[in-house]
Amino acid sequence: MNAMGRLPIWLAAGLCFGFAGIQQKPSAKPAEFTRTVRPLLTKYCTPCHSGSEAPAGVDLGAIRSQAHAEKAAGLMARVVANIDAGIMPPEGSERPTQAEAKAISAALRDLIAKAPAAPGRVTLRRLNRFEYANSVRDLLGVDWDPTEDFPSDDVGYGFDNIGDVLSVSPLLVEKYLDAAEALSEKAIKAPQSLRRNYDLTDLAIEGGVREADGALAFYSNGTARKVVSIEIPGDYLIRATAFATQAGNEAAKLTMVVGSRKPQHFDVKSTRSNPGTFELPVTLEKGAITLGVGFPNDFYDPQNPDPQRRDRNLIVIGFELEGPIGQMEAVSETQLRLLPNRQAAESEAGYRRRVVTAFASKAFRRPATDQEIGKLVSLIGAAEKEGQTLAHGFRLVIQAVLSSPKFLFRPELEGGTKQVRNLDGYEIASRMSYFLWGSIPDDELIRAAKVGLLSTPQGRRTQALRMLADQKARALADGFATQWLQLRKLDTFQPDPKQFPDYDESLRASMKEETLATFDSIRSENRSVVELLDGDTTFLNEALARHYGTKGVTGSKLRKVKISDPNRAGILTQASVLTVTSNPTRTSPTKRGRWVLEQVLGTPPPPPPPGVDTLIETDKKMAGLSLRQKMELHRSKPDCASCHARMDPLGFGLENFDPLGRWRVRDADGAVDSTGILPGGRKFKGPRELRSILLSQKSLFVRNLADKLLTYAIGRGTRPEDKPTVERIARRAEQNGYKFASLIIGIVESEPFLKQSGDSRP
C-alpha cells in the first residue's frame, strides 16, 4: 500500500482534489451596492445611525459608495451580524422583510469578502503553560508536567496564548530555571551503576543446598539460580559474597552461572570471620537471563585427624548484579535519541556538535546558528573540566536551551519594521504546530519548511491535513475548545452539596470529557462543525449516562453513543455547558443566554452594570416571585431591558435542564416554562425549537467559530480589519459543507496567519 492509501479517506481526498473554494476569489458586483445595500440602509438604518451623535458611534450615513463600505468592512460585518441576529433595527422601528434582510445580508457579505485583508502585528509571545508542557514532552520524551507549579497564564480575547497578555514575572523565571534542571535530570541519567541485591531465599535451589539464616549453605554439590530481566543492554558485574570450610587438597570453589555460557570458577579461601567478594564481568543483552551460583567440588573426609578439615562446604551470604557500567540509564527511546552512539570515524568534537545542533534546532524550531551551537558545546567542555561526564555536560546543554528566550518565546524576528512581510517557512511551521498541536514542529514539518514547501499553498495544505489527522491534534480540543466553550470554569464550579449530593470529581471530569470528545471527533472525522449545534452522537460512560437517564451504557470509560432523546443534541445540551452557565443553587437564564450570544453567535451584549448579578437575589420587591417573574421584572428596568431581551429568552429555552444539565419538567416554582420571544417577535419553546433557531443562524455560528479559531491561531485579538479574512474563511467552509478541515485550511491560508506587520497597533 502506498503512503496515500494509509491516510484517512477525507485527508486523501483533500490532497488529491483540493478543497472547493480554496482558490476562488469572492467578488461583489458594484451595482449591487447601489441597487440593494444603499437603499435598504437608507430606509432602515440611517434614520438613527447618521451623524456625529449616532448611537454607539455607528454612522452609516457616511457609507455612500462601495468604496466606503469596503473601507469600513469591519463596521459592515457588525451590521450584517445585527441584521442576521434580528437585533437591528430595534423594537418599535420599521424592520425589513425577511427577503430584504436576506438580500442586504448577502450583498454586504459579498462586499466584506472582497475587501483587502490586514495582516496585523502579533506581539512577541512566550509559550503558555499548555504549550510549554507539550513542547518539553515532545522535545525530551519525559512523561512529567512541570507546569503545575507555574503561575497561571493571563487571558485575553478568551484565550491564554495571546501575546499582549503573556507577561513574565520573577516567579515564572524562577520556575523556568527549576523546571529546566529537573527536566534535564529526568531526560538524561548520569552514568551510574545500579546495584540489584537479590534475596537469597528467592533463588531456586538444586542439589545439596539449604537456606540458613538468609544465606545459602552448600553442604554438597548444587546450584541456586534466578531469572532476571535486563532492561538496558551493556556491561555488568555479577557479584557474590561467600566463605568456605576446607577439606582435601584444593580450595572450595564458587561457580558463577550466566545463562547457557560456560560456568566460571573461583577459589574461595575466605573464612566466616572474613568473607570474600567475587566478581564476574559480563556483557548482557536486553531480555531475560538466568544468573546463579554453584558449588561443584564437594569433599568429605570423616577420618581426617583435624576436625576442621573433614568437610568442604560453601556458604554464600550475598548475591547481586551491578550495571550497566558507565552507561546512561534512559527511560524511553526518545531520550536515548538525545545522546545517540557516535558514528564510525566520527571525532569526539564532531559528535558533540552534531548532538547539540540537533537538540537546539528542534528546541528553537529553526536551524541553530554556529554561535549558538558553539556556546552550548562549550558547556560540555566546562563540565569535563570539573570531572563530569558527557551526560552531565549534556544536562547543562538542556538546562541552557530550556532557559533560553529562543525556546521560551516564539519570535518572528523581522516584525519590527512597519512593512508587511511574509513569514519564512520556519515561522509558518511554528505557527501551524502550536495552532494544531500546541507543541513544537515535528521533523517532517521542519523538513517541509527547509525545502520551501510551506511557502506554497499546496505544501501548507498537505501539512495541515497531515497534522489534523494526527492524534496530537487532540490539542485543539484541550487548548482551543476548552477555552472557547469556557469549560475551565467547570474545574472550580461547586454546586450546593445538599441539593446535588451525587456531584463529584469523577462526574465533573466525565462532563468535561464528553464535550471535548465530541469536538475532537468532529476534528478527527472531518465532519461539519454545524454538528456542534445539532449532532446526534455523544460520548458517555455509566455514571454520565445515569446522570442523563440514559440506559444501556456500562463501565467507566466514555464511548460513542447515539442520542435517542430528541431534547438533546449538540454541545448546548451537554452537562458541561449547562453547568458552567448555572449558579450553585439554581439555573441562570441570563448566563446561559449570554453564553449563546458570545460563544455560539458571536453577538455579545455590552458588559453588565456593577451589581447586576445580585439584583434578583437582593431586591425585596422580588420576594416570593418565580425565577421567570423575577427576570421579567428585572428586564422591565430601562437600563436592563435591551440586553436582557436578547439574553433571557435564549436561556429560558434551556430551562428544562437543571443546574447540572439533567432534564426536568418541574422546578421549585412549579412547571418549567421554557418559552421565549426573541427580538423581532420570533417565538419558540424548549431546546428543540431553540436549536432550530440557532441552525437558521448557522452563518453567525460559523463566522464566530472562524473568528475564535483565527484568534487562537495567530495569538492576537481580531480587529475590524480582519473581518474580510473571517468572511473568506467562513465562505470557504460553507462551500465545503462546513467541514472542520476547511476552516483550518482557510486559516493557514489567510494573510494574518502568513504575514506579519510592524504596525504598532495590537
GROMACS .gro file of C-alpha atoms in nm, residues 458-666:
model
  209
  458GLN     CA    1  -0.022   2.304  -0.170
  459GLY     CA    2   0.260   2.243   0.075
  460ARG     CA    3   0.073   2.415   0.357
  461ARG     CA    4  -0.248   2.224   0.283
  462THR     CA    5  -0.063   1.894   0.272
  463GLN     CA    6   0.099   1.953   0.608
  464ALA     CA    7  -0.216   2.092   0.770
  465LEU     CA    8  -0.418   1.788   0.665
  466ARG     CA    9  -0.147   1.553   0.786
  467MET     CA   10  -0.133   1.729   1.119
  468LEU     CA   11  -0.511   1.730   1.160
  469ALA     CA   12  -0.514   1.354   1.105
  470ASP     CA   13  -0.254   1.303   1.378
  471GLN     CA   14  -0.374   1.226   1.729
  472LYS     CA   15  -0.166   1.519   1.854
  473ALA     CA   16  -0.435   1.743   1.704
  474ARG     CA   17  -0.639   1.648   2.010
  475ALA     CA   18  -0.461   1.957   2.144
  476LEU     CA   19  -0.723   2.164   1.958
  477ALA     CA   20  -0.983   2.025   2.196
  478ASP     CA   21  -0.768   2.059   2.508
  479GLY     CA   22  -0.628   2.400   2.419
  480PHE     CA   23  -0.886   2.574   2.199
  481ALA     CA   24  -1.225   2.416   2.271
  482THR     CA   25  -1.175   2.413   2.648
  483GLN     CA   26  -1.134   2.791   2.642
  484TRP     CA   27  -1.380   2.874   2.365
  485LEU     CA   28  -1.657   2.685   2.546
  486GLN     CA   29  -1.539   2.816   2.886
  487LEU     CA   30  -1.507   2.463   3.025
  488ARG     CA   31  -1.228   2.565   3.261
  489LYS     CA   32  -1.499   2.714   3.481
  490LEU     CA   33  -1.614   2.359   3.545
  491ASP     CA   34  -1.293   2.290   3.737
  492THR     CA   35  -1.392   2.536   4.009
  493PHE     CA   36  -1.771   2.506   3.994
  494GLN     CA   37  -1.911   2.388   4.327
  495PRO     CA   38  -2.286   2.316   4.327
  496ASP     CA   39  -2.475   2.312   4.654
  497PRO     CA   40  -2.389   1.969   4.804
  498LYS     CA   41  -2.727   1.948   4.977
  499GLN     CA   42  -2.915   1.991   4.650
  500PHE     CA   43  -2.673   1.789   4.440
  501PRO     CA   44  -2.511   1.519   4.657
  502ASP     CA   45  -2.424   1.299   4.357
  503TYR     CA   46  -2.192   1.557   4.201
  504ASP     CA   47  -1.829   1.454   4.247
  505GLU     CA   48  -1.491   1.484   4.078
  506SER     CA   49  -1.549   1.178   3.860
  507LEU     CA   50  -1.878   1.314   3.725
  508ARG     CA   51  -1.723   1.655   3.668
  509ALA     CA   52  -1.437   1.502   3.469
  510SER     CA   53  -1.682   1.294   3.262
  511MET     CA   54  -1.893   1.601   3.184
  512LYS     CA   55  -1.591   1.789   3.056
  513GLU     CA   56  -1.455   1.498   2.855
  514GLU     CA   57  -1.792   1.438   2.688
  515THR     CA   58  -1.777   1.783   2.529
  516LEU     CA   59  -1.409   1.766   2.439
  517ALA     CA   60  -1.451   1.419   2.288
  518THR     CA   61  -1.746   1.547   2.084
  519PHE     CA   62  -1.537   1.835   1.949
  520ASP     CA   63  -1.239   1.607   1.882
  521SER     CA   64  -1.450   1.350   1.695
  522ILE     CA   65  -1.560   1.623   1.454
  523ARG     CA   66  -1.193   1.711   1.407
  524SER     CA   67  -1.069   1.355   1.362
  525GLU     CA   68  -1.355   1.254   1.128
  526ASN     CA   69  -1.364   1.590   0.948
  527ARG     CA   70  -1.737   1.634   0.995
  528SER     CA   71  -1.938   1.954   0.968
  529VAL     CA   72  -1.880   2.197   1.254
  530VAL     CA   73  -2.255   2.264   1.250
  531GLU     CA   74  -2.288   1.926   1.422
  532LEU     CA   75  -2.162   2.102   1.733
  533LEU     CA   76  -2.512   2.251   1.743
  534ASP     CA   77  -2.723   1.953   1.635
  535GLY     CA   78  -2.502   1.641   1.638
  536ASP     CA   79  -2.688   1.318   1.719
  537THR     CA   80  -2.396   1.138   1.888
  538THR     CA   81  -2.213   1.197   2.212
  539PHE     CA   82  -1.972   1.022   2.449
  540LEU     CA   83  -2.098   0.866   2.773
  541ASN     CA   84  -1.986   0.635   3.047
  542GLU     CA   85  -2.208   0.463   3.300
  543ALA     CA   86  -2.204   0.748   3.554
  544LEU     CA   87  -2.280   1.018   3.297
  545ALA     CA   88  -2.548   0.805   3.129
  546ARG     CA   89  -2.714   0.756   3.467
  547HIS     CA   90  -2.694   1.131   3.523
  548TYR     CA   91  -2.884   1.184   3.195
  549GLY     CA   92  -3.122   0.892   3.249
  550THR     CA   93  -2.979   0.705   2.950
  551LYS     CA   94  -2.988   0.324   2.968
  552GLY     CA   95  -2.756   0.062   2.822
  553VAL     CA   96  -2.419   0.225   2.895
  554THR     CA   97  -2.184   0.046   3.136
  555GLY     CA   98  -1.827   0.093   3.253
  556SER     CA   99  -1.617   0.393   3.349
  557LYS     CA  100  -1.472   0.459   3.002
  558LEU     CA  101  -1.654   0.704   2.775
  559ARG     CA  102  -1.773   0.561   2.446
  560LYS     CA  103  -1.960   0.697   2.146
  561VAL     CA  104  -2.337   0.677   2.188
  562LYS     CA  105  -2.626   0.758   1.953
  563ILE     CA  106  -2.857   1.015   2.109
  564SER     CA  107  -3.217   0.896   2.132
  565ASP     CA  108  -3.357   1.184   2.338
  566PRO     CA  109  -3.499   1.447   2.099
  567ASN     CA  110  -3.434   1.719   2.356
  568ARG     CA  111  -3.060   1.659   2.346
  569ALA     CA  112  -2.838   1.733   2.050
  570GLY     CA  113  -2.505   1.911   2.021
  571ILE     CA  114  -2.290   2.066   2.287
  572LEU     CA  115  -2.551   2.318   2.403
  573THR     CA  116  -2.747   2.043   2.581
  574GLN     CA  117  -2.443   1.875   2.736
  575ALA     CA  118  -2.398   1.886   3.112
  576SER     CA  119  -2.063   2.065   3.099
  577VAL     CA  120  -2.201   2.372   2.920
  578LEU     CA  121  -2.525   2.375   3.118
  579THR     CA  122  -2.334   2.354   3.446
  580VAL     CA  123  -2.080   2.632   3.381
  581THR     CA  124  -2.371   2.861   3.286
  582SER     CA  125  -2.557   2.795   3.612
  583ASN     CA  126  -2.538   2.916   3.969
  584PRO     CA  127  -2.455   2.678   4.257
  585THR     CA  128  -2.821   2.656   4.366
  586ARG     CA  129  -3.023   2.733   4.051
  587THR     CA  130  -3.012   2.781   3.679
  588SER     CA  131  -2.932   3.120   3.529
  589PRO     CA  132  -3.120   3.201   3.207
  590THR     CA  133  -2.912   3.517   3.178
  591LYS     CA  134  -2.580   3.333   3.198
  592ARG     CA  135  -2.698   3.068   2.954
  593GLY     CA  136  -2.837   3.326   2.713
  594ARG     CA  137  -2.521   3.535   2.731
  595TRP     CA  138  -2.312   3.222   2.665
  596VAL     CA  139  -2.514   3.151   2.349
  597LEU     CA  140  -2.473   3.508   2.228
  598GLU     CA  141  -2.099   3.519   2.297
  599GLN     CA  142  -1.970   3.169   2.231
  600VAL     CA  143  -2.217   3.048   1.965
  601LEU     CA  144  -2.343   3.351   1.770
  602GLY     CA  145  -2.059   3.595   1.832
  603THR     CA  146  -2.301   3.880   1.909
  604PRO     CA  147  -2.219   3.958   2.272
  605PRO     CA  148  -2.419   4.211   2.471
  606PRO     CA  149  -2.237   4.500   2.636
  607PRO     CA  150  -2.086   4.440   2.982
  608PRO     CA  151  -2.344   4.439   3.264
  609PRO     CA  152  -2.356   4.731   3.507
  610PRO     CA  153  -2.199   4.676   3.851
  611GLY     CA  154  -2.401   4.452   4.080
  612VAL     CA  155  -2.624   4.312   3.806
  613ASP     CA  156  -2.565   3.952   3.913
  614THR     CA  157  -2.709   4.020   4.259
  615LEU     CA  158  -3.008   4.237   4.170
  616ILE     CA  159  -3.251   3.948   4.151
  617GLU     CA  160  -3.133   3.796   4.477
  618THR     CA  161  -3.132   4.116   4.683
  619ASP     CA  162  -3.431   4.313   4.555
  620LYS     CA  163  -3.702   4.282   4.821
  621LYS     CA  164  -3.973   4.354   4.564
  622MET     CA  165  -3.899   4.016   4.410
  623ALA     CA  166  -3.957   3.806   4.721
  624GLY     CA  167  -4.197   3.522   4.652
  625LEU     CA  168  -4.183   3.556   4.273
  626SER     CA  169  -4.082   3.275   4.039
  627LEU     CA  170  -3.750   3.298   3.857
  628ARG     CA  171  -3.923   3.397   3.533
  629GLN     CA  172  -4.126   3.663   3.712
  630LYS     CA  173  -3.811   3.800   3.873
  631MET     CA  174  -3.636   3.809   3.537
  632GLU     CA  175  -3.930   3.986   3.371
  633LEU     CA  176  -3.945   4.245   3.648
  634HIS     CA  177  -3.569   4.296   3.623
  635ARG     CA  178  -3.594   4.325   3.244
  636SER     CA  179  -3.856   4.597   3.278
  637LYS     CA  180  -3.590   4.838   3.407
  638PRO     CA  181  -3.473   5.067   3.125
  639ASP     CA  182  -3.103   5.007   3.190
  640CYS     CA  183  -3.151   4.632   3.166
  641ALA     CA  184  -3.419   4.585   2.902
  642SER     CA  185  -3.221   4.590   2.577
  643CYS     CA  186  -2.960   4.332   2.680
  644HIS     CA  187  -3.190   4.103   2.875
  645ALA     CA  188  -3.439   4.098   2.590
  646ARG     CA  189  -3.168   3.924   2.389
  647MET     CA  190  -3.016   3.702   2.657
  648ASP     CA  191  -3.302   3.580   2.873
  649PRO     CA  192  -3.524   3.421   2.607
  650LEU     CA  193  -3.232   3.209   2.486
  651GLY     CA  194  -3.161   3.099   2.842
  652PHE     CA  195  -3.525   3.016   2.914
  653GLY     CA  196  -3.520   2.787   2.611
  654LEU     CA  197  -3.279   2.571   2.813
  655GLU     CA  198  -3.471   2.597   3.140
  656ASN     CA  199  -3.580   2.231   3.122
  657PHE     CA  200  -3.220   2.147   3.216
  658ASP     CA  201  -3.137   2.184   3.584
  659PRO     CA  202  -2.809   2.339   3.709
  660LEU     CA  203  -2.622   2.015   3.635
  661GLY     CA  204  -2.784   1.953   3.296
  662ARG     CA  205  -3.043   1.695   3.397
  663TRP     CA  206  -3.383   1.706   3.228
  664ARG     CA  207  -3.677   1.826   3.434
  665VAL     CA  208  -4.036   1.932   3.376
  666ARG     CA  209  -4.081   2.098   3.717
   0.00000   0.00000   0.00000
